[in-house]
XYZ file of C-alpha atoms in Angstrom:
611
model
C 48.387 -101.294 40.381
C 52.177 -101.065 39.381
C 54.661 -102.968 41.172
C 56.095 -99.288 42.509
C 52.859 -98.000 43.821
C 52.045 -101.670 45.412
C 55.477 -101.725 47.908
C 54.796 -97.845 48.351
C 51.431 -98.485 49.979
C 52.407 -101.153 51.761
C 55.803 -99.707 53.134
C 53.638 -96.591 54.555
C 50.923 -99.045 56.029
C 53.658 -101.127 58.097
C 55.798 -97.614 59.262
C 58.812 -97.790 56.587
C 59.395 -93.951 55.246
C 58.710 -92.773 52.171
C 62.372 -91.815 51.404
C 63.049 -96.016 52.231
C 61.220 -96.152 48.348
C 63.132 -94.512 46.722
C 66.324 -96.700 48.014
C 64.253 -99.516 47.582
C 62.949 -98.601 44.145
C 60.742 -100.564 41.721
C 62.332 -102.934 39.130
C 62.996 -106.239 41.293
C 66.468 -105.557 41.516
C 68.010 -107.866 44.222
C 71.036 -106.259 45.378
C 71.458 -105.629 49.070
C 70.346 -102.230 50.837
C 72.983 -100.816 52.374
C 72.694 -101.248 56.786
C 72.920 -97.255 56.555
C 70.179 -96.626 53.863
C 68.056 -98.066 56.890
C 65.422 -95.686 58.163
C 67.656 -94.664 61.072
C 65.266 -92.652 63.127
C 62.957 -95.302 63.515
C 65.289 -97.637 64.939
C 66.365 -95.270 67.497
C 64.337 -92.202 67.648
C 66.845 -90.297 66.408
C 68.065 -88.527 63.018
C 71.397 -90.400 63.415
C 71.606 -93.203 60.722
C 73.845 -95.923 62.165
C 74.370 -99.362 60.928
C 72.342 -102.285 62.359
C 73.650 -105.063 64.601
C 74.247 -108.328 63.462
C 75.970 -111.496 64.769
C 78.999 -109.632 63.491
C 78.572 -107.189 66.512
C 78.211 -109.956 69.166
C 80.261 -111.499 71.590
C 82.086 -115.056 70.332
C 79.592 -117.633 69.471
C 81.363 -119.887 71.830
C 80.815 -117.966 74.559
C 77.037 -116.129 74.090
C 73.993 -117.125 76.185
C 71.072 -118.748 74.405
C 69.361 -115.329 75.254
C 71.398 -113.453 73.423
C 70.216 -115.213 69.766
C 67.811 -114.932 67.088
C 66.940 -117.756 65.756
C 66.046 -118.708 62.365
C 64.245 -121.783 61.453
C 64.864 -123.645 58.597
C 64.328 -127.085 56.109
C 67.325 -126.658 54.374
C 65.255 -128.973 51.170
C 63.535 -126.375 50.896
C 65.592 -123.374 51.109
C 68.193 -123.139 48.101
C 70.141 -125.731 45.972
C 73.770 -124.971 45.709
C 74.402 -128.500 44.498
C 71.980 -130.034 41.467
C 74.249 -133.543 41.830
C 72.673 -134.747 45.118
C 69.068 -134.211 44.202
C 68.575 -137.503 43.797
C 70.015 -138.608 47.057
C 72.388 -141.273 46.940
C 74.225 -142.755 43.969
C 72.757 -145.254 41.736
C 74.996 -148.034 42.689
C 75.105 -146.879 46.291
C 73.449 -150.085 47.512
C 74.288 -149.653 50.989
C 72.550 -146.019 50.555
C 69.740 -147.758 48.402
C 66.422 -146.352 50.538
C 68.216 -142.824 50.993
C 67.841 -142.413 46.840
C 65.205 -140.479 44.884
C 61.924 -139.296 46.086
C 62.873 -135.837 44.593
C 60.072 -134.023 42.276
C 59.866 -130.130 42.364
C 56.294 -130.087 41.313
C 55.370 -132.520 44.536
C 54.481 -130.681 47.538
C 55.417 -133.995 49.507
C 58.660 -134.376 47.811
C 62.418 -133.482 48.209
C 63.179 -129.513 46.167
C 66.702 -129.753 45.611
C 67.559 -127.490 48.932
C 71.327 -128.688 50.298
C 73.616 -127.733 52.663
C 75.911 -125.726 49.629
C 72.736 -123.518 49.184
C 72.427 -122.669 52.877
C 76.109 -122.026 52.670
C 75.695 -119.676 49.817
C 72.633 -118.105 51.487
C 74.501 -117.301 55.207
C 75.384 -113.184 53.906
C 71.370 -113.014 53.605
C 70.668 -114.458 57.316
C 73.683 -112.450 58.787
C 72.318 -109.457 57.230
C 68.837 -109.775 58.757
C 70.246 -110.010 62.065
C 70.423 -113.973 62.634
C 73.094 -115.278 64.969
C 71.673 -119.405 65.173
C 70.458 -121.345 62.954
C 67.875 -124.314 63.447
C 67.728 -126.525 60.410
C 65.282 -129.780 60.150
C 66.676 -133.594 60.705
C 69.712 -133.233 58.253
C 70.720 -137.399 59.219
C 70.077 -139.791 56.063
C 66.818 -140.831 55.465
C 64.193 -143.181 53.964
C 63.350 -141.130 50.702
C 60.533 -142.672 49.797
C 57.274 -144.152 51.839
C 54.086 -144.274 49.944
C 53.505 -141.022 47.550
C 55.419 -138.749 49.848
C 59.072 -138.215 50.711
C 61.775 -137.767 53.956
C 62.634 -134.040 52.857
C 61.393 -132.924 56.018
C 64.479 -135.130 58.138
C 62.127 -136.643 60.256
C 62.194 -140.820 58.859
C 65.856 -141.100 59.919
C 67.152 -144.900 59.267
C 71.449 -143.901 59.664
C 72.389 -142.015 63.095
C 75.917 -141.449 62.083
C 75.655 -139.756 58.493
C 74.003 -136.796 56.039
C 71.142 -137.473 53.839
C 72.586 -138.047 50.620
C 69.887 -135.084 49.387
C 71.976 -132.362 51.470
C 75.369 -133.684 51.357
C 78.029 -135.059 53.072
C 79.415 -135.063 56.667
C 82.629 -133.035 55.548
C 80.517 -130.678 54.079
C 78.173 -130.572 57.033
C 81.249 -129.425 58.917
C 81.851 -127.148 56.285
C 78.546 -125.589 56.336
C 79.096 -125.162 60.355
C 82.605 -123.762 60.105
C 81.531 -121.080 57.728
C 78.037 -119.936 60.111
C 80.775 -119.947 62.992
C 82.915 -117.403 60.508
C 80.267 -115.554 60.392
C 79.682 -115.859 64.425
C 76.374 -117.744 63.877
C 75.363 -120.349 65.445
C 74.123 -123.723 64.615
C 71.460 -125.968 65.738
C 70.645 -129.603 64.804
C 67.134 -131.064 64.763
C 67.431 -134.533 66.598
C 64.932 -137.067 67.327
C 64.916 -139.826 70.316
C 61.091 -141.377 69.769
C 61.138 -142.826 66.738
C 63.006 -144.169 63.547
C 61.987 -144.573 60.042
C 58.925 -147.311 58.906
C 60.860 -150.313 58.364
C 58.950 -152.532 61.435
C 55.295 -153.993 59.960
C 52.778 -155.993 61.477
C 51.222 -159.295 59.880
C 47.983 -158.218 60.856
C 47.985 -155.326 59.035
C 50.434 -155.167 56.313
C 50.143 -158.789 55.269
C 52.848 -161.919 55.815
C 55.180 -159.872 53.304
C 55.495 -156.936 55.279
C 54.743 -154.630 52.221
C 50.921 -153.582 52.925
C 51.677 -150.132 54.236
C 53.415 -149.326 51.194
C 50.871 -150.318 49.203
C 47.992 -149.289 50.153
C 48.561 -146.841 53.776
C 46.891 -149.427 55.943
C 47.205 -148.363 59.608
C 47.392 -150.707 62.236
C 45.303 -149.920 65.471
C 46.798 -149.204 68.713
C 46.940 -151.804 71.351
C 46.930 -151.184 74.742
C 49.560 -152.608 78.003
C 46.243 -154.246 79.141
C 45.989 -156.299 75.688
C 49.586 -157.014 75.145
C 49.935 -158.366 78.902
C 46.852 -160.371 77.882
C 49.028 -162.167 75.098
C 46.890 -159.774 72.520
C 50.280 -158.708 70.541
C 50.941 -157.526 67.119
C 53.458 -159.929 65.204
C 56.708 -158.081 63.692
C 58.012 -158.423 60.123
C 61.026 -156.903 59.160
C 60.888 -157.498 54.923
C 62.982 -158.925 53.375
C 66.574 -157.269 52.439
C 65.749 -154.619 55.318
C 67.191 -156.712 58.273
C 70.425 -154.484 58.360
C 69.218 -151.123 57.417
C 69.409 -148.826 60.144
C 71.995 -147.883 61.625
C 73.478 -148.303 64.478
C 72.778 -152.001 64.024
C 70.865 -152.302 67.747
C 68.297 -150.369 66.103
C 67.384 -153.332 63.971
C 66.027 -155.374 66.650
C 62.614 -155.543 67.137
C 63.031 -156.120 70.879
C 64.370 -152.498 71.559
C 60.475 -151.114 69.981
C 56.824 -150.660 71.551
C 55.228 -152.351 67.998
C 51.719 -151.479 69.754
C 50.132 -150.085 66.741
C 49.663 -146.589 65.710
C 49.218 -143.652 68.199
C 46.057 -142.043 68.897
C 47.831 -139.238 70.774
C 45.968 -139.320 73.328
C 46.709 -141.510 76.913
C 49.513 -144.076 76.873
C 49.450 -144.176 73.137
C 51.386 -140.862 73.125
C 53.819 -142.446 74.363
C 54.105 -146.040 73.218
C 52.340 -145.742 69.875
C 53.753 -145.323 66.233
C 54.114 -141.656 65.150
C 52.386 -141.799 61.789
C 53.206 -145.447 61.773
C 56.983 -144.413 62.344
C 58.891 -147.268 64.418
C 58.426 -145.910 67.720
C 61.273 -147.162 70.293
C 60.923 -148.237 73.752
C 62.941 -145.506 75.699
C 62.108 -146.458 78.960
C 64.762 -149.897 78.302
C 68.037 -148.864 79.998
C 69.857 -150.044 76.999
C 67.894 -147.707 74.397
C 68.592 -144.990 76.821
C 72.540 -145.333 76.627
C 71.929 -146.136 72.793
C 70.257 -143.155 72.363
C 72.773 -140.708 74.785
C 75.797 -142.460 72.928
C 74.553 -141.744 69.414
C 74.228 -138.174 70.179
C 77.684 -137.896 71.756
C 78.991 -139.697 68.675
C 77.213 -136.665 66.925
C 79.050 -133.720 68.678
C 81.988 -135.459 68.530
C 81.976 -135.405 64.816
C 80.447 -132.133 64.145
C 80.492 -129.701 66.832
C 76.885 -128.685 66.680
C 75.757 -125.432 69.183
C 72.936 -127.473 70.755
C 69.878 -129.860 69.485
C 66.271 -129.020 69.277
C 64.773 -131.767 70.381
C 61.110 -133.505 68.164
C 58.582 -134.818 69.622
C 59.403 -134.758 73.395
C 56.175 -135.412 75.259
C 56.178 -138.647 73.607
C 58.528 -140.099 75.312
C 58.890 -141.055 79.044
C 59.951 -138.412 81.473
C 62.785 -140.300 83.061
C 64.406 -140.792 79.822
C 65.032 -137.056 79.815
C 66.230 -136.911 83.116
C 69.080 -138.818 81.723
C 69.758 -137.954 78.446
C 69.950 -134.470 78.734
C 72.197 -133.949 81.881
C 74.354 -136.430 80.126
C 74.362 -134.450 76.831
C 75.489 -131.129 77.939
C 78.075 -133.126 80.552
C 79.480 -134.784 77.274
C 79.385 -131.534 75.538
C 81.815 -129.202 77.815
C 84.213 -131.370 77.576
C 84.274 -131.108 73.746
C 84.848 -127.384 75.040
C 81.130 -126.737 73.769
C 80.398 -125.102 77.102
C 77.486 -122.787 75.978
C 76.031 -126.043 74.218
C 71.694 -125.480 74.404
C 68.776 -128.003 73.986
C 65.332 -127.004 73.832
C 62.308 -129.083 73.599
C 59.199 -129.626 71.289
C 56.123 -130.468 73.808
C 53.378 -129.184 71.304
C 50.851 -128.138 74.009
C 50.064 -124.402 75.089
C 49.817 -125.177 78.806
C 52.498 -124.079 80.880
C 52.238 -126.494 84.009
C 52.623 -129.294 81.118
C 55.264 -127.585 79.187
C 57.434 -126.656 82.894
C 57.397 -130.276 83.686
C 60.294 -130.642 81.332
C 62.240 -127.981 81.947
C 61.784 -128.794 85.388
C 61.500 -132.632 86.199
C 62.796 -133.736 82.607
C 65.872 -131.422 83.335
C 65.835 -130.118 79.818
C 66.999 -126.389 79.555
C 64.023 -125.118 77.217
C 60.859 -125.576 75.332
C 59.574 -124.593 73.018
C 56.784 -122.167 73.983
C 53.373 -123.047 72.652
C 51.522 -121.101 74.776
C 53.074 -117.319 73.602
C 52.434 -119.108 70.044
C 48.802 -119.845 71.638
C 48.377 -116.250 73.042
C 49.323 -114.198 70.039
C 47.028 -116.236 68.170
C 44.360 -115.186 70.573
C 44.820 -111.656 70.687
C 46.122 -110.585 67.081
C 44.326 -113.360 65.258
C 40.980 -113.843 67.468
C 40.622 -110.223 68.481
C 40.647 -111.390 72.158
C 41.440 -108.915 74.887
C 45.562 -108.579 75.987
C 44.301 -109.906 79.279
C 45.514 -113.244 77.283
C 48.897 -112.295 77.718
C 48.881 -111.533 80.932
C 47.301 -114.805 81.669
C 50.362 -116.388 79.925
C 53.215 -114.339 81.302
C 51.574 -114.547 84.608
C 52.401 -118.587 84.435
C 56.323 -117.914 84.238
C 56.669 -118.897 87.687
C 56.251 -122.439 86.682
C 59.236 -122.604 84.498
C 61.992 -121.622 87.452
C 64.271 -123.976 88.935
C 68.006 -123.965 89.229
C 68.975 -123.873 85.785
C 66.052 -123.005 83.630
C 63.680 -119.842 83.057
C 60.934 -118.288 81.551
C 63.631 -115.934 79.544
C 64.997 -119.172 77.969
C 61.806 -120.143 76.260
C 62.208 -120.217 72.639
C 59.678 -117.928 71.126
C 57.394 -118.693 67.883
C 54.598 -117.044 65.915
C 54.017 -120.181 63.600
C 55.955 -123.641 62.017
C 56.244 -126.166 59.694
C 53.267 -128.465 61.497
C 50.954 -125.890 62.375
C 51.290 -123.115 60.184
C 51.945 -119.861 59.542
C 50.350 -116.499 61.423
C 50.064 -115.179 57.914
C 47.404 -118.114 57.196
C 45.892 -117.983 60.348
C 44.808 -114.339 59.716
C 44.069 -114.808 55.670
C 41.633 -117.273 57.014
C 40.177 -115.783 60.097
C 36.474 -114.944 60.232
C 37.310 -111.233 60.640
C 38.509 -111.019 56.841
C 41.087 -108.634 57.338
C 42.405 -106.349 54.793
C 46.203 -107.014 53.536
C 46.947 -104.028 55.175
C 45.455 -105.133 58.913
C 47.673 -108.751 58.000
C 50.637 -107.170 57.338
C 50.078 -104.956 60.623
C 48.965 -107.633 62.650
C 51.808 -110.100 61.237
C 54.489 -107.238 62.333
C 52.784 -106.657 65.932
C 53.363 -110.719 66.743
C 56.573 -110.720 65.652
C 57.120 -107.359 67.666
C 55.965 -109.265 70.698
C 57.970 -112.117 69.688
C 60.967 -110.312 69.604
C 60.327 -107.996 73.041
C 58.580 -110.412 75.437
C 60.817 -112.364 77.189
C 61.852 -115.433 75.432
C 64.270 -115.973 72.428
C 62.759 -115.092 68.910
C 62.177 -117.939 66.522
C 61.797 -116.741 62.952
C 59.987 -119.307 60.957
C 62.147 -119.175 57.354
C 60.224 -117.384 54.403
C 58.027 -115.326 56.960
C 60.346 -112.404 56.506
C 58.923 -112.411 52.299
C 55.483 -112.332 53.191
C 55.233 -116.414 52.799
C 51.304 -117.274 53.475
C 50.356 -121.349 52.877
C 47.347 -123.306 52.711
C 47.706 -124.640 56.270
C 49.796 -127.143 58.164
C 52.702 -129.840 57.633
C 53.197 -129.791 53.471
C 51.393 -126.524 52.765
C 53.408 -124.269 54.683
C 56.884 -125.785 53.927
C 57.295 -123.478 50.461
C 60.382 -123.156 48.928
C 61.945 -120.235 49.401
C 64.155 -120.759 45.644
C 61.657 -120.814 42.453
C 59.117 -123.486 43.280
C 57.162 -125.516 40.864
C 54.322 -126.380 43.649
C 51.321 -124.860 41.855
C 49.671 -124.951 45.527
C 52.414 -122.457 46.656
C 52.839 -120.687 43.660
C 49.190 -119.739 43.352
C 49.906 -117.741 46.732
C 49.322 -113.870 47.094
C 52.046 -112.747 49.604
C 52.266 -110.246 52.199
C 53.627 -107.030 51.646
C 54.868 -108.153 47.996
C 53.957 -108.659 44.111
C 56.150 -111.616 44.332
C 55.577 -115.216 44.459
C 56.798 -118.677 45.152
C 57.534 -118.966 41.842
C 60.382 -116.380 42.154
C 63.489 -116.166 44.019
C 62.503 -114.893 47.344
C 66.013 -114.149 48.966
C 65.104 -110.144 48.664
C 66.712 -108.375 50.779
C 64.319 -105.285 50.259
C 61.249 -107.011 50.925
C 59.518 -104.381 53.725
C 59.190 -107.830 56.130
C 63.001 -108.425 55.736
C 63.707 -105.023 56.616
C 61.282 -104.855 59.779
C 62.957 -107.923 61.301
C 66.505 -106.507 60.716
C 64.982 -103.898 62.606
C 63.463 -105.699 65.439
C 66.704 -108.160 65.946
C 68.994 -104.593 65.787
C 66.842 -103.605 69.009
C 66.732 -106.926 70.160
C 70.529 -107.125 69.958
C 71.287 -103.346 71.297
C 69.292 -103.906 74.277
C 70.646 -106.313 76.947
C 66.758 -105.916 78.950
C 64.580 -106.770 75.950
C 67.208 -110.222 75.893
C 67.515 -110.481 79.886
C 65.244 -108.490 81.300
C 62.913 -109.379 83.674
C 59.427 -109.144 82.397
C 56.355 -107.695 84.551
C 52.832 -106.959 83.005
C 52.007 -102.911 83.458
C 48.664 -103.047 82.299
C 46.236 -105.386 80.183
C 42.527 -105.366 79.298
C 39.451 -107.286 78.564
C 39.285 -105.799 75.252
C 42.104 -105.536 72.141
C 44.268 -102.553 73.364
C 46.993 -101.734 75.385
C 49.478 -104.322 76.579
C 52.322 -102.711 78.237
C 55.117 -104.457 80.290
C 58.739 -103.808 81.678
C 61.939 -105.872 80.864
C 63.933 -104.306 83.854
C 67.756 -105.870 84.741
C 67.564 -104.745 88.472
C 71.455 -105.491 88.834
C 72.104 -102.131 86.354
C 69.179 -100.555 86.986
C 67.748 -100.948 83.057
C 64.415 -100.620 83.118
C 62.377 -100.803 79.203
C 59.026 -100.512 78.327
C 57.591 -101.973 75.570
C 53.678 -100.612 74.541
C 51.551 -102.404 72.073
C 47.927 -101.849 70.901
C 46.139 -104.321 69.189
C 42.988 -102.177 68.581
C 41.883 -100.924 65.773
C 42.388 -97.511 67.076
C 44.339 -95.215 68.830
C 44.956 -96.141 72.277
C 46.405 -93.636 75.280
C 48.205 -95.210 77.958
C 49.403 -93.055 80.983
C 53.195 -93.738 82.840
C 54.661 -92.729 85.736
C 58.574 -92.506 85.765
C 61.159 -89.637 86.651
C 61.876 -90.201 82.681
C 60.850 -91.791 79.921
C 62.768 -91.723 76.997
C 62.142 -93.017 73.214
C 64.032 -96.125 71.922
C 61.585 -96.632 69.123
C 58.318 -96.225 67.470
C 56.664 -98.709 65.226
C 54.172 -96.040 63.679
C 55.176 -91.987 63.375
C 52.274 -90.920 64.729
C 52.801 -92.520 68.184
C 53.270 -89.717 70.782
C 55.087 -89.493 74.011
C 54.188 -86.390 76.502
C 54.484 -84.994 79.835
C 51.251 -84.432 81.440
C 52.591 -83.455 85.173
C 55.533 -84.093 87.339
C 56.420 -87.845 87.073
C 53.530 -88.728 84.792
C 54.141 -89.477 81.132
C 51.171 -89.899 78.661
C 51.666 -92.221 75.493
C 49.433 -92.689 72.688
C 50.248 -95.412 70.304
C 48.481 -95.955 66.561
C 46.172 -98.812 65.839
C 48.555 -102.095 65.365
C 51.610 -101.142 65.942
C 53.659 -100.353 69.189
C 57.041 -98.243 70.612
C 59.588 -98.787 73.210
C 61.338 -96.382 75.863
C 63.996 -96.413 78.254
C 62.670 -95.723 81.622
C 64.726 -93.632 84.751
């Protein structure tokens, strides 16, 4: 099949018109598609071709809500390298920098790609365009490069607090990259981490007298309990030799501020008090590692002005430790004049009476929310009845005190730990077609964008990216990769691979989500909205619900099917009007007086405006 008659099946399969192919055309040209070349009437139900909303369109950065965003998540490694000279990290005779240097092999799944801040400065046109207004990039603090045969490209082995990695830059250009988001109104949020720092702590028993086992050979060390360290049963701490001083701030060098129990097992007190992956996991229930901890992260919007923090690996740390740090945070942050700053949680669990606790109790603002991830997967993926959603939306309740909601939730189909939703359905027992992926991909990122919650798009979903799976295998890069385990990837929706440049503007996922965050953007009740289940079922089908503002009496209803087949679902309103329709066959009629009938096409869905 040629390249042309490829995107022209799959642009009629996900809703795109036929007249979008010709603007699109078929040589792999990369130029941008005009906002007006758009299909128009799709957006709005209308023949009117207007332009699409961007962060252009909004109000000030400074001043927006966390609900009115869309966020896009990134690892800036593995995005695109404006700057070939910091590939390698730090300088050669950098010794102060020494363990933030190399580590960087394109053809190594597990290694640094070349991705910098320049390249996500050079990239922010391509975001803006596709409707982004914040930006979520990985750990960007310096490093340890190198443990074992993999690398810190991911952010997450931090050993400086105050500076860059080396691999993305510098501070000043750090500041740069946020000045020139905030010139394009965009927003930007840093990836920061409280539980843990990099490996430098070993253990006798397990890594030998040198310290130096780990490396070697991966040895873990088992976890011991409170019970067996009151009992004198203790694990003895090495720090080797010429690491004494390497982390900084300096209090972070002392052994006495750490658990050094041995390696989680993620389960019971472990999760809390155990090494992450054998990472040095530090004792945040001390008073002093508390104010450590709040004062390096004032230090860090002093410096660079950040929009707000997502926060790693929250549920493994204490409760009360949150209770401080984050009412602290935002205090320290207004009066930087960051008075809109936002901090969101990762508690990877799909339960929402665990997730609320921290929103609630912890007094963080936002979680991450697991559970939507949890119940898309179950109705798109598993072919479960949209009663699942219901069961999750019915849950909100939980999340409600004075200054947190279930609207604030930050929204995800898929990550860099778990995977992608693409994955999840190339694998799924069901062995779906492309064309039922690319539908079903769409629909959760419809519901993504129109449930309540803030949208999270996971970078490279909008070109179709696939993976093998969690952590390594779904962190492609979106520049030419070398990975043969990415490269070997069939995409969605595209003839491309990960071995081209995948910044394309016209692939048919690019375009959708411009769509959805136009929509998303236009309508204040699909960002504020209250939302109120209309109907579910036991069986994939109709899930219909309101976002309704009662305050201005804006009331929207958003229908999706998730069977395989046409589904009718009857409304009763004075008027129902069409916003949009995912699929040109969907149908909106007036049966009687007050009563509205709606039939919507297998996999896709349509909005109105109800009076």
């Amino acid at each position: 099949m040629t390249a042309k008659n490829t995107i022209k099946k799959l642009l009629t399969a996900i809703g795109l018109t036929v007249s979008t192919i010709a603007i699109i055309g078929c040589n792999g040209d990369k130029q941008a598609i005009s906002k007006a070349q758009l299909p128009a009437e799709k957006m709005t139900g209308t023949a009117n071709k207007q332009a699409l909303l961007t962060s252009a369109d909004m109000p000030h950065y400074s001043t927006r809500s966390i609900q009115d965003e869309v966020f896009y998540f990134v690892l800036p490694d593995r995005f695109y390298n404006g700057d070939e000279s910091n590939d390698l990290g730090a300088a050669a005779d950098d010794s102060k920098r020494a363990l933030s240097r190399g580590g960087f092999d394109k053809t190594h799944k597990g290694k640094y790609h070349g991705g910098d801040l320049a390249g996500l400065n050079e990239k922010l046109p391509y975001l803006q365009e596709m409707g982004i207004t914040a930006i979520w990039l990985t750990p960007v603090l310096r490093n340890q490069a190198v443990q074992a045969d993999t690398s810190g490209y991911h952010g997450y082995w931090i050993l400086d607090f105050s500076e860059i990695d080396p691999h993305l830059g510098s501070n000043d250009e750090l500041k740069d990259f946020i000045a020139q988001a905030h010139s394009k109104n965009i927003k930007v949020f840093f990836d920061i981490i409280t539980n843990h720092t990099a490996d430098v702590i070993k253990y006798s028993e397990c890594h030998g007298e040198d310290g130096l086992g780990w490396i070697v050979s991966g040895n873990s060390c088992p976890y011991k309990s409170l019970a067996q360290i009151a009992r004198g049963d203790s694990y003895n701490t090495i720090i080797p030799k010429g690491y004494e001083t390497i982390k900084f701030p300096l209090w972070l060098n002392e052994t006495k501020y750490y658990n050094n129990q041995g390696d989680s097992t993620w389960e019971g007190e472990s999760a809390i008090n155990g090494d992450f992956a054998g990472l040095d996991d530090i004792n945040t229930a001390l008073p002093i590692v508390t104010n450590g901890m709040i004062d390096i992260y004032k230090n860090i919007i002093d410096e660079f002005k950040p929009d707000g923090f997502r926060i790693d690996t929250v549920k493994h740390v204490n409760l009360d430790f949150w209770q401080q740090f984050s009412p602290a945070l935002l205090a320290h942050a207004k009066e930087q004049g960051i008075d809109n700053f936002f901090m969101f949680g990762e508690v990877y669990s799909a339960d929402p009476s665990f997730l609320s606790q921290f929103t609630t109790t912890g007094k963080l603002q936002s979680v991450l929310d697991f559970g939507f991830q949890s119940a898309v997967y179950q109705t798109l993926v598993e072919q479960k009845g949209t009663i699942e959603l219901d069961k999750l939306f019915a849950q909100d309740h939980v999340y409600q005190d004075s200054d947190s909601n279930a609207n604030l939730l930050l929204t995800f189909t898929g990550n860099h730990d778990m995977g992608r939703l693409a994955y999840q359905l190339r694998k799924s027992e069901f062995n779906y077609s492309e064309q039922e992926q690319i539908q079903r991909n769409l629909l959760a990122h419809a519901l993504m964008f129109f449930s309540r919650g803030v949208p999270v798009i996971y970078y490279g979903d909008e070109q179709g990216f696939v993976g093998d799976g969690g952590d390594q295998d779904t962190r492609q890069d979106m520049m030419p990769s070398l990975v043969a385990s990415y490269n070997d990837d069939d995409l969605l929706a595209s003839d491309r691979t990960t071995a081209d440049d995948n910044f394309d503007r016209q692939h048919p996922f690019y375009q959708k989500f411009s769509i959805f965050a136009d929509l998303y953007l236009k309508h204040p009740a699909l960002r504020y909205g209250a939302h109120t289940t209309v109907s579910a079922q036991e069986a994939p089908g109709i899930y219909a619900f309101t976002r309704t503002i009662t305050a201005d009496n804006n009331k929207v209803l958003v229908v999706v099917n998730t069977a395989t087949t046409a589904q009718t679902f009857n409304y009763s309103a004075d008027m129902v009007k069409r916003i949009y329709q995912d699929d040109e066959n969907a149908s909106l009629q007036q049966s009687d007086a007050g009563q509205f009938e709606i039939s919507i096409p297998a996999l896709s869905f349509a909005i109105y405006q109800i009076q």
